[in-house]
Amino acid sequence: MVQKQYLTYNDVHKLCQEAAPEILEKFQPQLIIAIGGGGYIPARILRSFLKQPGSPNIPIQAIGLSLYETLPSDTTTDSPVGGAPEKEGTEVIRTQWLDLSALGEMFNLVGKRVLIVDEVDDTRRTLEYAVRELEKDVELARAKLGVQGETKFSIFVLHNKDKEKKGTLPKDMMEEGRYMAARTVGDAWICYPWEATDIDEHDRLAKSQGVEEHAEHNKLA
Amino acid sequence: MVQKQYLTYNDVHKLCQEAAPEILEKFQPQLIIAIGGGGYIPARILRSFLKQPGSPNIPIQAIGLSLYETLPSDTTTDSPVGGAPEKEGTEVIRTQWLDLSALGEMFNLVGKRVLIVDEVDDTRRTLEYAVRELEKDVELARAKLGVQGETKFSIFVLHNKDKEKKGTLPKDMMEEGRYMAARTVGDAWICYPWEATDIDEHDRLAKSQGVEEHAEHNKLA
């Protein structure tokens, strides 16, 4: 039985707030790429905290990546909600990609500092896909436009599940600290508030869980 | 002095939940287009409530539209946060547009039911721009691909400000009830939670405001 962990919206808001100073210091992102649907909400919240007085908002571009379970019958189905543990035989499907034509000076990613945002890093498949495909875009732009400059991708997730990963991220990204998780958790089922059908009950579960954790912590202390 | 109205995340969640049955009944959307940044969060929440058992999630595509204030010096600046009253001389800037190439059968909008989501309808400039430009895309696709079928756009916003509008929406959309606001409010400054730098204080203000409104209501009753 996988343990469920409930997050309130304010929990999510505060995780973004807490992470923002380090993101500003280490990454100084010029563009946020939100992986939808789970990354939309943290990306939008994070942007408020990354805003610098006198500077415009950091643009957010959304890409859509869905995990599909490949069933034995060769049909596919939506995988469960974002925080749920991923099943075997899951593949990444692209449902939206960048539209850089409208971004003015951000029209290509060459030489830019780009922060990729998602809610959870479960098997790392989605993040691997995102970084690999974005790097391909950078190479294409370099070749096509003849522009130079180093593109730096960084990653922010609310939760990294401490488990065996199926996907890998570039070695230099990990070594240079360009991967950041607000929290590292066990292989829990993380229940994000935007998936709650009864948000009051969801908040009660989050609160009672907090109380239990606190009691557990005191017991251990 | 414009009155400020504070919304908690759970308020936003419940506005989406409350609106979902009517949206499902009247619009049956096949695609959600979220106007970023303000539309991302309501769109993502709404999708949870529009999900039908046994059916895949409704895809969300994000478009980026920003309001820029044209200053006398001919430079532009970010307009204030979404819920703040718009100033004169504001124009809509496109920062991201659709990428339909990745959407499979949704690769064009012809013959589709499309729900446009934003957080607030202030002067209606942004919504006018979105509908007009999306309709252009539909006409282009019709001409280019030779496909037929009526595209139905509908709109969902959390708040419609009851004020003189600078933008207009198609007459048939309004007449057929394809414009829906969870709440119609006066010309207030709506403070959405994702713009709060202190979410606990924000929630306290929302709560005390609710108490005041309740008291006001009782006094009037």
mmCIF file of C-alpha atoms in Angstrom, chain A residues 9-10 13-14 17 37-38 40-41 44-45 47-49 51 56-57 60-62 78 94-99 102-103 193-197 199-200 203, chain B residues 9-10 13-14 17 37-38 40-41 44-45 47-49 51 56-57 60-62 78 94-99 102-103 193-197 199-200 203:
data_model
loop_
_atom_site.group_PDB
_atom_site.id
_atom_site.type_symbol
_atom_site.label_atom_id
_atom_site.label_comp_id
_atom_site.label_asym_id
_atom_site.label_seq_id
_atom_site.Cartn_x
_atom_site.Cartn_y
_atom_site.Cartn_z
ATOM 1 C CA TYR A 9 -2.348 24.929 -2.319
ATOM 2 C CA ASN A 10 -0.644 27.029 0.327
ATOM 3 C CA HIS A 13 2.797 28.213 -2.831
ATOM 4 C CA LYS A 14 5.285 28.154 0.038
ATOM 5 C CA GLN A 17 8.441 30.846 -2.388
ATOM 6 C CA GLY A 37 -0.541 19.822 -16.858
ATOM 7 C CA GLY A 38 1.318 19.400 -13.517
ATOM 8 C CA TYR A 40 1.417 24.924 -14.893
ATOM 9 C CA ILE A 41 0.514 25.804 -11.329
ATOM 10 C CA ARG A 44 2.819 30.392 -12.434
ATOM 11 C CA ILE A 45 3.355 30.694 -8.678
ATOM 12 C CA ARG A 47 7.038 33.435 -11.555
ATOM 13 C CA SER A 48 5.564 35.753 -8.925
ATOM 14 C CA PHE A 49 8.538 35.087 -6.675
ATOM 15 C CA LYS A 51 9.883 38.780 -10.532
ATOM 16 C CA PRO A 56 9.344 42.410 -16.727
ATOM 17 C CA ASN A 57 7.885 39.043 -15.775
ATOM 18 C CA ILE A 60 6.407 31.113 -19.345
ATOM 19 C CA GLN A 61 6.129 28.735 -22.254
ATOM 20 C CA ALA A 62 4.063 25.613 -21.780
ATOM 21 C CA ASP A 78 -4.108 8.153 -19.686
ATOM 22 C CA ARG A 94 4.076 15.142 -26.707
ATOM 23 C CA THR A 95 0.835 17.137 -26.760
ATOM 24 C CA GLN A 96 2.229 20.652 -27.072
ATOM 25 C CA TRP A 97 5.611 22.036 -27.914
ATOM 26 C CA LEU A 98 7.210 25.444 -27.902
ATOM 27 C CA ASP A 99 6.070 28.331 -29.984
ATOM 28 C CA ALA A 102 6.100 34.972 -30.682
ATOM 29 C CA LEU A 103 8.796 35.418 -28.096
ATOM 30 C CA PRO A 193 -4.650 20.026 -4.497
ATOM 31 C CA TRP A 194 -5.632 20.675 -8.124
ATOM 32 C CA GLU A 195 -6.641 17.035 -8.396
ATOM 33 C CA ALA A 196 -8.869 17.132 -5.301
ATOM 34 C CA THR A 197 -12.601 16.724 -5.851
ATOM 35 C CA ILE A 199 -10.733 20.458 -1.371
ATOM 36 C CA ASP A 200 -11.940 20.899 2.223
ATOM 37 C CA ASP A 203 -7.048 20.085 3.425
ATOM 38 C CA TYR B 9 -6.698 29.162 -3.710
ATOM 39 C CA ASN B 10 -9.588 27.171 -2.331
ATOM 40 C CA HIS B 13 -10.763 25.805 -6.784
ATOM 41 C CA LYS B 14 -14.418 25.952 -5.753
ATOM 42 C CA GLN B 17 -15.763 23.122 -9.380
ATOM 43 C CA GLY B 37 -0.202 33.621 -17.073
ATOM 44 C CA GLY B 38 -3.579 34.133 -15.325
ATOM 45 C CA TYR B 40 -2.988 28.555 -16.272
ATOM 46 C CA ILE B 41 -4.180 27.851 -12.765
ATOM 47 C CA ARG B 44 -5.576 23.186 -14.756
ATOM 48 C CA ILE B 45 -8.077 23.041 -11.885
ATOM 49 C CA ARG B 47 -9.633 20.132 -16.174
ATOM 50 C CA SER B 48 -9.857 17.956 -13.076
ATOM 51 C CA PHE B 49 -13.566 18.680 -12.833
ATOM 52 C CA LYS B 51 -12.626 14.801 -16.639
ATOM 53 C CA PRO B 56 -8.845 10.938 -21.382
ATOM 54 C CA ASN B 57 -8.119 14.348 -19.929
ATOM 55 C CA ILE B 60 -4.814 22.126 -22.456
ATOM 56 C CA GLN B 61 -2.965 24.400 -24.845
ATOM 57 C CA ALA B 62 -1.457 27.546 -23.458
ATOM 58 C CA ASP B 78 4.421 45.183 -18.000
ATOM 59 C CA ARG B 94 1.335 37.785 -28.067
ATOM 60 C CA THR B 95 4.072 35.849 -26.260
ATOM 61 C CA GLN B 96 3.019 32.304 -27.123
ATOM 62 C CA TRP B 97 0.626 30.829 -29.609
ATOM 63 C CA LEU B 98 -0.788 27.400 -30.314
ATOM 64 C CA ASP B 99 1.284 24.438 -31.330
ATOM 65 C CA ALA B 102 1.548 17.754 -31.618
ATOM 66 C CA LEU B 103 -2.128 17.389 -30.888
ATOM 67 C CA PRO B 193 -3.508 33.993 -4.491
ATOM 68 C CA TRP B 194 -0.714 33.216 -6.972
ATOM 69 C CA GLU B 195 0.309 36.857 -6.813
ATOM 70 C CA ALA B 196 0.513 36.915 -3.012
ATOM 71 C CA THR B 197 3.928 37.348 -1.452
ATOM 72 C CA ILE B 199 -0.116 33.780 1.451
ATOM 73 C CA ASP B 200 -1.059 33.509 5.138
ATOM 74 C CA ASP B 203 -5.812 34.324 3.441
#
